[in-house]
Short mmCIF file of C-alpha atoms and ligand atoms in Angstrom, two decimals:
data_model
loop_
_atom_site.label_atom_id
_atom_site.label_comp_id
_atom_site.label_asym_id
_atom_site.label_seq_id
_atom_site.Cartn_x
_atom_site.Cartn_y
_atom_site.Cartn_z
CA UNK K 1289 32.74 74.88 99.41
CA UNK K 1290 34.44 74.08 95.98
CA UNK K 1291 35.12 77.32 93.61
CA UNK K 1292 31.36 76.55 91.55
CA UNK K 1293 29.73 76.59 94.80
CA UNK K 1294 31.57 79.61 96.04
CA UNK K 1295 30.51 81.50 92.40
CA UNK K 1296 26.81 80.24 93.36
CA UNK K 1297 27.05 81.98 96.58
CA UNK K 1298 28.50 85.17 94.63
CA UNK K 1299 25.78 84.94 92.63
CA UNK K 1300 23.14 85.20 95.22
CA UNK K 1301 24.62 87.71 97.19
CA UNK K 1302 24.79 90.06 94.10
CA UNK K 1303 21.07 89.12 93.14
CA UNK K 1304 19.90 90.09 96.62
CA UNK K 1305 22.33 93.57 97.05
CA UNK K 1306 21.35 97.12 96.54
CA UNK K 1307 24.25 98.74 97.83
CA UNK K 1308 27.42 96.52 96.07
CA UNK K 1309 30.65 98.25 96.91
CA UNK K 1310 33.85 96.93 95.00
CA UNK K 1311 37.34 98.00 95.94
CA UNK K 1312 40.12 96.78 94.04
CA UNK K 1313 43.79 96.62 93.62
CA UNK K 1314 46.81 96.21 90.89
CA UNK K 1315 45.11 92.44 90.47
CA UNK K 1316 42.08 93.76 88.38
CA UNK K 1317 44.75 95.05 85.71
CA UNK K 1318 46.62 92.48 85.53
CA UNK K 1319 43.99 91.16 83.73
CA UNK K 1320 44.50 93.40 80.98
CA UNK K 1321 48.26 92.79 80.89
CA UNK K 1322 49.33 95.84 82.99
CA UNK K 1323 52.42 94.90 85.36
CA UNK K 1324 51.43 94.43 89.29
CA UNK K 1325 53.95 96.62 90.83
CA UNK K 1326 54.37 94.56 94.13
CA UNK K 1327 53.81 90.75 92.36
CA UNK K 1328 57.11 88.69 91.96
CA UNK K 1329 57.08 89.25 87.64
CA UNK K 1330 55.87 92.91 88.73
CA UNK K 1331 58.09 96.02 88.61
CA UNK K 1332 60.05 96.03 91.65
CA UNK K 1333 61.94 93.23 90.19
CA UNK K 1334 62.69 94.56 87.15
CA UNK K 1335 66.46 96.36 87.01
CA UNK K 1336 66.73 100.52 86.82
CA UNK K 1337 69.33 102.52 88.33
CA UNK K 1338 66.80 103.36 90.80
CA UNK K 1339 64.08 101.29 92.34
CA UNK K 1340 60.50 101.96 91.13
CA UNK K 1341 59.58 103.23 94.20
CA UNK K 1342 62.72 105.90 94.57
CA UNK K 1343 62.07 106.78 90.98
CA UNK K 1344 57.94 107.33 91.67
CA UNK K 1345 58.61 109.90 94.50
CA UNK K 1346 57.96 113.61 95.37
CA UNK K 1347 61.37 114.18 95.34
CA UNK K 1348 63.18 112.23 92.44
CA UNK K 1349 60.41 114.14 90.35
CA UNK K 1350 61.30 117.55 91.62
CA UNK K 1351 65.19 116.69 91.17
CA UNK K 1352 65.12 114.03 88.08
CA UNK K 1353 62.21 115.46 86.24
CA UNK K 1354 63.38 113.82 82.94
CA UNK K 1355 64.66 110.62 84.66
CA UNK K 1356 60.74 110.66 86.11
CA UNK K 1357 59.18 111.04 83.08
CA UNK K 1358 61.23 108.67 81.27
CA UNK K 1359 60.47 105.88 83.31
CA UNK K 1360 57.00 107.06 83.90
CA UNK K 1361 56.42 106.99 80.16
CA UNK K 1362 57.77 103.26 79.96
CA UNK K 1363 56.34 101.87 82.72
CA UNK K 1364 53.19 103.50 84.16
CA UNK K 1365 51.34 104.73 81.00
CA UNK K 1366 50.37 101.27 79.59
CA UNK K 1367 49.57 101.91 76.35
CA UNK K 1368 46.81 99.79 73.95
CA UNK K 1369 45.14 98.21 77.14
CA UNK K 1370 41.50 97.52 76.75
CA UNK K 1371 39.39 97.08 80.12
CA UNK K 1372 38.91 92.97 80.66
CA UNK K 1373 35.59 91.14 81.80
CA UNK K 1374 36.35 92.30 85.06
CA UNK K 1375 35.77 96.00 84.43
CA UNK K 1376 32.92 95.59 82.27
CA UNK K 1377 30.68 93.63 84.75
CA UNK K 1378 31.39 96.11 87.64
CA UNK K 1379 30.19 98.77 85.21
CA UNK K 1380 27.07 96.73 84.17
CA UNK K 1381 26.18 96.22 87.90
CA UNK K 1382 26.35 100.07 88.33
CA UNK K 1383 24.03 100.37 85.62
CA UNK K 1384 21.83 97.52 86.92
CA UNK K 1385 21.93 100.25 89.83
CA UNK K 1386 23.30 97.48 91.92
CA UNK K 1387 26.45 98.80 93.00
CA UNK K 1388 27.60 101.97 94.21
CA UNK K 1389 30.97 102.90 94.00
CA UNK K 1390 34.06 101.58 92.62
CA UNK K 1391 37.00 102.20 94.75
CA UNK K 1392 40.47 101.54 93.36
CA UNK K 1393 44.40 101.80 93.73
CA UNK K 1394 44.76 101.95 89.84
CA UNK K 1395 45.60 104.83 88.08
CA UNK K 1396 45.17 103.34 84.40
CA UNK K 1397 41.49 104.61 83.91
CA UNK K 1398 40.40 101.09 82.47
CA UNK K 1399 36.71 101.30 84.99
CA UNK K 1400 36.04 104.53 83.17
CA UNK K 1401 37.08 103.17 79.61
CA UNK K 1402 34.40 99.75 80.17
CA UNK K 1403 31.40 102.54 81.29
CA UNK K 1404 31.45 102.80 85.05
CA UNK K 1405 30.64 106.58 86.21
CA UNK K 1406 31.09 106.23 90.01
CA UNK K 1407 35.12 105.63 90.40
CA UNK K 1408 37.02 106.61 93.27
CA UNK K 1409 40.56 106.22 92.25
CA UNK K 1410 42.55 106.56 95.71
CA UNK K 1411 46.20 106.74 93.98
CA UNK K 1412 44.86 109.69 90.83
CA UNK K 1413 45.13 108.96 87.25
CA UNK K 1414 47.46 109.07 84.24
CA UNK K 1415 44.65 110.57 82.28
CA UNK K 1416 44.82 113.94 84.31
CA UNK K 1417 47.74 116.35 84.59
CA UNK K 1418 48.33 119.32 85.62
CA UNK K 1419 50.38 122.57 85.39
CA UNK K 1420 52.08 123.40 88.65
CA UNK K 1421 52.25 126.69 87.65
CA UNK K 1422 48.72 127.72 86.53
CA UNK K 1423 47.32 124.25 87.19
CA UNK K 1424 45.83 124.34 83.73
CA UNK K 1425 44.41 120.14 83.30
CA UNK K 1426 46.10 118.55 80.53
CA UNK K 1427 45.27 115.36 78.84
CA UNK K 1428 47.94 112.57 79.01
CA UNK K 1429 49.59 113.23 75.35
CA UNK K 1430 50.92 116.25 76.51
CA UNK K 1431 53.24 113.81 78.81
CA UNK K 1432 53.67 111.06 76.11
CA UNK K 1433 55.21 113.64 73.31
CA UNK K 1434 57.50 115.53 75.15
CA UNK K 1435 60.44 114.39 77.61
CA UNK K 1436 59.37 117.34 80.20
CA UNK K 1437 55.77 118.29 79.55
CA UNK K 1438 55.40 121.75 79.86
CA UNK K 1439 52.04 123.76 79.68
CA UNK K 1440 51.99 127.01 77.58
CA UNK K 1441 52.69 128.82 80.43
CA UNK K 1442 56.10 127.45 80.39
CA UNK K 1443 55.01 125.43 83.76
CA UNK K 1444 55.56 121.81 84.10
CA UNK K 1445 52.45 119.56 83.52
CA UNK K 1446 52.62 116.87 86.86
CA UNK K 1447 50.63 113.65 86.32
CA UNK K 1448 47.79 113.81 89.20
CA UNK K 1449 48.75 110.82 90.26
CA UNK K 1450 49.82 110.07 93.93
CA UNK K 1451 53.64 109.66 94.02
CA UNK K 1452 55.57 108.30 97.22
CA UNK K 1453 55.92 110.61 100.13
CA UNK K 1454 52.57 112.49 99.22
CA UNK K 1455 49.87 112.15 101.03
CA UNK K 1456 46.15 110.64 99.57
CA UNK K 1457 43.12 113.33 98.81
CA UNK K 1458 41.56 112.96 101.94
CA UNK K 1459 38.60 113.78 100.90
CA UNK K 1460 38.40 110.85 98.88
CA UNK K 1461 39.42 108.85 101.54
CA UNK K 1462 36.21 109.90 104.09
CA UNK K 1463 34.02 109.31 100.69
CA UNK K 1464 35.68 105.58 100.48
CA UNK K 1465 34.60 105.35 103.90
CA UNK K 1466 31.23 106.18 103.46
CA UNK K 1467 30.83 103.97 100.76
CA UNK K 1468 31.99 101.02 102.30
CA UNK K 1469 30.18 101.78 105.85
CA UNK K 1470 26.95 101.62 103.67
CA UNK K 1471 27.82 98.32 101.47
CA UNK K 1472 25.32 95.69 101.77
CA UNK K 1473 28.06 93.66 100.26
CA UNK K 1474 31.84 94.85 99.81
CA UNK K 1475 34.40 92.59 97.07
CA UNK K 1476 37.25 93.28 97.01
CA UNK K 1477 39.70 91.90 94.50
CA UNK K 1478 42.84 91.80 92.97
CA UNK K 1479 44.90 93.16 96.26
CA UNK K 1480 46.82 91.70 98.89
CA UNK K 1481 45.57 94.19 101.33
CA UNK K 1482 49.41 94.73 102.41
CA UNK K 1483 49.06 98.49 100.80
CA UNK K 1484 47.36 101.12 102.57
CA UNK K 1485 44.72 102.21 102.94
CA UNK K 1486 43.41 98.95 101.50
CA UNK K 1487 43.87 97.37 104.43
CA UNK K 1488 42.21 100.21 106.99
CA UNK K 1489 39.29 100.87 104.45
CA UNK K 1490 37.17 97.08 105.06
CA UNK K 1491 37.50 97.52 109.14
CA UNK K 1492 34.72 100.42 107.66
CA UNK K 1493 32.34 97.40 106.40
CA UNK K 1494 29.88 96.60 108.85
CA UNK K 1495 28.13 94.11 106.84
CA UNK K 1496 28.12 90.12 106.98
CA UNK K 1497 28.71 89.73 102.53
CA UNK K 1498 32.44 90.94 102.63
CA UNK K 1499 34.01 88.39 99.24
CA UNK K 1500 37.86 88.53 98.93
CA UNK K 1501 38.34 87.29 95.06
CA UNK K 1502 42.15 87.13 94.85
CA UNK K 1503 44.67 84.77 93.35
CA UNK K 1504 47.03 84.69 96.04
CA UNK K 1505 46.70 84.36 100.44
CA UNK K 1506 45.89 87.44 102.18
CA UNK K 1507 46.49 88.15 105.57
CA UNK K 1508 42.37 88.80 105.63
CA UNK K 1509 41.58 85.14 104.11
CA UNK K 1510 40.61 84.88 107.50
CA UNK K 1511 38.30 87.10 107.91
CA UNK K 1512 35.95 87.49 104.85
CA UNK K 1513 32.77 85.90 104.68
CA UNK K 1514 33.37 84.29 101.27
CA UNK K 1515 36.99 83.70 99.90
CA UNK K 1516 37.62 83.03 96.46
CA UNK K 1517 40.86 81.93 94.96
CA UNK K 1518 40.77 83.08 91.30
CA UNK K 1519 40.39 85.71 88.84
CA UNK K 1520 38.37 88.79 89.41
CA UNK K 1521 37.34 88.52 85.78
CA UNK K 1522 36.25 85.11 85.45
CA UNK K 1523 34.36 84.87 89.01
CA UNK K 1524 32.43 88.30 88.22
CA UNK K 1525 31.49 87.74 84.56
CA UNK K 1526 30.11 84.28 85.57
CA UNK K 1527 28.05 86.04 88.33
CA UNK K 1528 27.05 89.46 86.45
CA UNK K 1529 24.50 88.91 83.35
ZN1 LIG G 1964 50.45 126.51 82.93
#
């Protein structure tokens, strides 16, 4: 199949679901200009004093709470980002009650932002924080005005966002899992499925519609029922009206 025919066969798998489960990685942002943190132009190649993923940990943040912020502020919050055609045909396909549940690694908010309601967002959210001291929520300007947000309290506000060495909401998890055991037909785009739990989470589909809309090889390309090597934005928007 050529890419037009694989969009045709896109196309009539989304006209004939009723259960549409999408779970995406960094690749759906990129769309909107936000850095893929594992891509060769993405952060880890970019020069700190400490890698990303030392800086983005439990412990740096406990014992470098400035250094944290400072590089959180620069490089996680992306600021001015508008959701891309991607995000705003998942969220019509929700509406067209079509699909169920979004499922994603990002933390930028952008599914919310283009209208969909039903986001699981596996690695939290720069658009919640938190006191760790009376775990009042606070919104994320608290964190962009300050160099250590601190609630009233006198508490530091932590961005509810998983760092490394924490563990993911489990709860979410068994929900992600129950979406996808239910999908009549699971995408997935914009990951390379290297990250867990992306790569656990589709051994949950049981169904014979599982698309893998990605730019780059996959281990998976294998395995998917209909592989398609370009953007998440431009394949969806031509399939979603
Ligand atoms: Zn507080």
């Amino acid at each position: 199949m050529n890419l037009e025919q694989k969009i045709i066969k896109l196309s009539e798998y989304i006209n004939q679901a009723r259960n549409i489960v999408f779970f995406g990685g960094a690749g759906v942002s990129t769309e909107s200009g936000i850095p893929d943190f594992r891509s060769v132009d993405g952060l880890y190649n970019q020069e700190y004093d400490y890698p990303p993923e030392v800086i983005l940990s439990a412990s740096f943040f406990k014992n470098k709470t400035a250094e944290f912020f400072k590089f959180y502020k620069n490089k996680m919050i992306a600021k001015d980002v508008k959701p891309n055609a991607a995000h705003f045909a998942l969220a019509k396909l929700e509406q067209q009650k079509k699909l169920r549940a979004v499922i994603t690694q990002n933390i930028d908010g952008l599914h919310q932002m283009a209208g969909s309601q039903n986001v699981l967002e596996l690695h939290g959210s720069v658009h919640r924080n938190f006191c760790m001291v009376c775990r009042k929520p606070h919104g994320i300007e608290i964190i962009l005005e300050s160099e250590i947000p601190k609630c009233a309290c006198g508490g530091i506000v932590k961005p509810d966002v998983v760092l490394y060495e924490e563990h993911l909401n489990n709860e979410m998890l068994v929900q992600a899992t129950n979406y996808i055991s239910k999908a009549d037909v699971l995408i997935i785009g914009g990951t390379s499925l290297r990250v867990y739990p992306a790569a656990s989470l589709i051994y949950d589909y049981a169904g014979d519609k599982l698309v893998l809309i990605n730019n780059s090889e996959t281990t998976f390309d294998e395995r998917v029922n209909l592989l398609i090597r370009t953007s998440i934005g431009s394949a969806l928007g031509k399939c979603v009206l």
